[in-house]
mmCIF file of C-alpha atoms in Angstrom:
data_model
loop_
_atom_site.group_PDB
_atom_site.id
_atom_site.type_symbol
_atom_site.label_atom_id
_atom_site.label_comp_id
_atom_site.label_asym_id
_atom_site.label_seq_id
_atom_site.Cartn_x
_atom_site.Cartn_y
_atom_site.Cartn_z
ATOM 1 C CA UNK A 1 102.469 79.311 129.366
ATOM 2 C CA UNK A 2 99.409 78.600 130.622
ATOM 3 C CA UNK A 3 95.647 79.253 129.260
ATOM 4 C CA UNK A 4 93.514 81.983 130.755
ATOM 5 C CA UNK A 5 90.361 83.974 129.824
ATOM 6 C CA UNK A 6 92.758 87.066 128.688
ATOM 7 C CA UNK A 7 94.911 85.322 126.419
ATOM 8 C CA UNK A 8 91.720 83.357 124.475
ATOM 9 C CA UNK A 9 90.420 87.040 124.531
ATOM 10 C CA UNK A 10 93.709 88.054 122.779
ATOM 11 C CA UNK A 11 93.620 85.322 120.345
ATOM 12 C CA UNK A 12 89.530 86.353 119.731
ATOM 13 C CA UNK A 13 90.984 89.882 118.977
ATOM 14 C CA UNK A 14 93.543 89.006 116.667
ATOM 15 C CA UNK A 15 91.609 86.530 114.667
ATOM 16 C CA UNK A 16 88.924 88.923 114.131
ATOM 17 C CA UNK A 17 91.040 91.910 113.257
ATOM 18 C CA UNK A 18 92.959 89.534 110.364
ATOM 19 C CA UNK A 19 89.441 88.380 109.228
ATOM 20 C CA UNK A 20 88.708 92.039 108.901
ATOM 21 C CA UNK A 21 91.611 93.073 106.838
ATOM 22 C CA UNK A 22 89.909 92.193 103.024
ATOM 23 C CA UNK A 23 86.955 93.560 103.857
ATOM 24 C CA UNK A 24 86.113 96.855 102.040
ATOM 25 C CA UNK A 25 84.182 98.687 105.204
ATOM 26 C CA UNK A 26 85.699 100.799 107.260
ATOM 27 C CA UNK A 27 87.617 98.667 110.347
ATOM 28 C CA UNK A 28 86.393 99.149 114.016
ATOM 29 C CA UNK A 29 89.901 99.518 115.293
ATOM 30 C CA UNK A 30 93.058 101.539 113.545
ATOM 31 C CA UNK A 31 96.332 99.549 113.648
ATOM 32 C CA UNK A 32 97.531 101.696 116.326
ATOM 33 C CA UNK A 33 94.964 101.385 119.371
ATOM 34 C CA UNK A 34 94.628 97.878 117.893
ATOM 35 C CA UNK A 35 98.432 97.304 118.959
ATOM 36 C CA UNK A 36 97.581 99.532 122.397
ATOM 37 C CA UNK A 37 94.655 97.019 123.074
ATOM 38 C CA UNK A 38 97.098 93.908 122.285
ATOM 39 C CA UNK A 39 99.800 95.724 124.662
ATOM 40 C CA UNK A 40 97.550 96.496 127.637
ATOM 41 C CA UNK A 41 95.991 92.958 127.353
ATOM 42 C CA UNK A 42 99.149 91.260 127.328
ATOM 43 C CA UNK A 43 100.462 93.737 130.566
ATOM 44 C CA UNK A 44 97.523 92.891 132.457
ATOM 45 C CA UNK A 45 97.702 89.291 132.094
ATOM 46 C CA UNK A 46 101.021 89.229 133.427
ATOM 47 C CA UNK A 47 99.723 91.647 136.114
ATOM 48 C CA UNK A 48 96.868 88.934 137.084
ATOM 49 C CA UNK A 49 99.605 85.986 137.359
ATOM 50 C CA UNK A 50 101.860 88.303 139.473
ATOM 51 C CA UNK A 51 99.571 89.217 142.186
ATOM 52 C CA UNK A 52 97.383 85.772 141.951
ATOM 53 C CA UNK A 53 99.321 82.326 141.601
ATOM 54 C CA UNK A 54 96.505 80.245 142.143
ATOM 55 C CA UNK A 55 95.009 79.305 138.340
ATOM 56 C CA UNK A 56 91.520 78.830 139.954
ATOM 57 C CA UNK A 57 91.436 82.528 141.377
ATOM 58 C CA UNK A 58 93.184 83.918 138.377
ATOM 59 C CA UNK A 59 90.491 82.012 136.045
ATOM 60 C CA UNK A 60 87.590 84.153 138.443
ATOM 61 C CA UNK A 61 89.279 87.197 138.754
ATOM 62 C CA UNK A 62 90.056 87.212 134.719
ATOM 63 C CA UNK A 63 86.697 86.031 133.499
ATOM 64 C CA UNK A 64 85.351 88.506 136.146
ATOM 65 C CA UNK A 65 87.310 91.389 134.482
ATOM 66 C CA UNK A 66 86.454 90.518 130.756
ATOM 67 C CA UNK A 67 82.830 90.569 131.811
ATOM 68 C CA UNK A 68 82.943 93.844 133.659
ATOM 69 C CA UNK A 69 85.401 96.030 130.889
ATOM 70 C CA UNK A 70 82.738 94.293 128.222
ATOM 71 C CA UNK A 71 79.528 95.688 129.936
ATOM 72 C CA UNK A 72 80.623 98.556 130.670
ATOM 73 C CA UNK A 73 81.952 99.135 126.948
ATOM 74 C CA UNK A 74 78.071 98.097 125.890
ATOM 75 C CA UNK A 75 76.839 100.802 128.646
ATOM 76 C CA UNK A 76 79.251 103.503 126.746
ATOM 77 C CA UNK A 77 78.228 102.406 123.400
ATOM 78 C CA UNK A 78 74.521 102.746 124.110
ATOM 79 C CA UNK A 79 75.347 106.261 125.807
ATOM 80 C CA UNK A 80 76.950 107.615 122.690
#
């Protein structure tokens, strides 16, 4: 298996979720859409090595998507 932006974002994701667990605030995430996120991450990076089997484009095109889902997340964050 090889290395791409998605599956260090997965890893980022589930460290910080177990680093969460002891603490006594209430978690960003349930376990549920936690798992959902996990799922859907996991689908699309399969998805991005289907339609793109060159690891240079699939590098771009996943960094690309990180960047856009995680400005548009701060846009709808600041909104609400």
């Amino acid at each position: 298996m090889k290395l791409t932006p998605l599956n260090i974002t997965l890893a980022c994701i589930i460290v910080w979720a177990i680093s969460e667990m002891g603490d006594s605030k209430e978690p960003l995430f349930s376990w549920g859409w936690l798992i959902l996120l996990i799922i859907v991450l996991i689908i699309l990076d399969i998805l991005f090595r289907l339609w793109t089997k060159d690891l240079k484009k699939l590098w771009m095109m996943q960094i690309g998507f990180v960047l856009v889902v995680g400005i548009i997340s701060i846009l709808i964050k600041t909104q609400f």
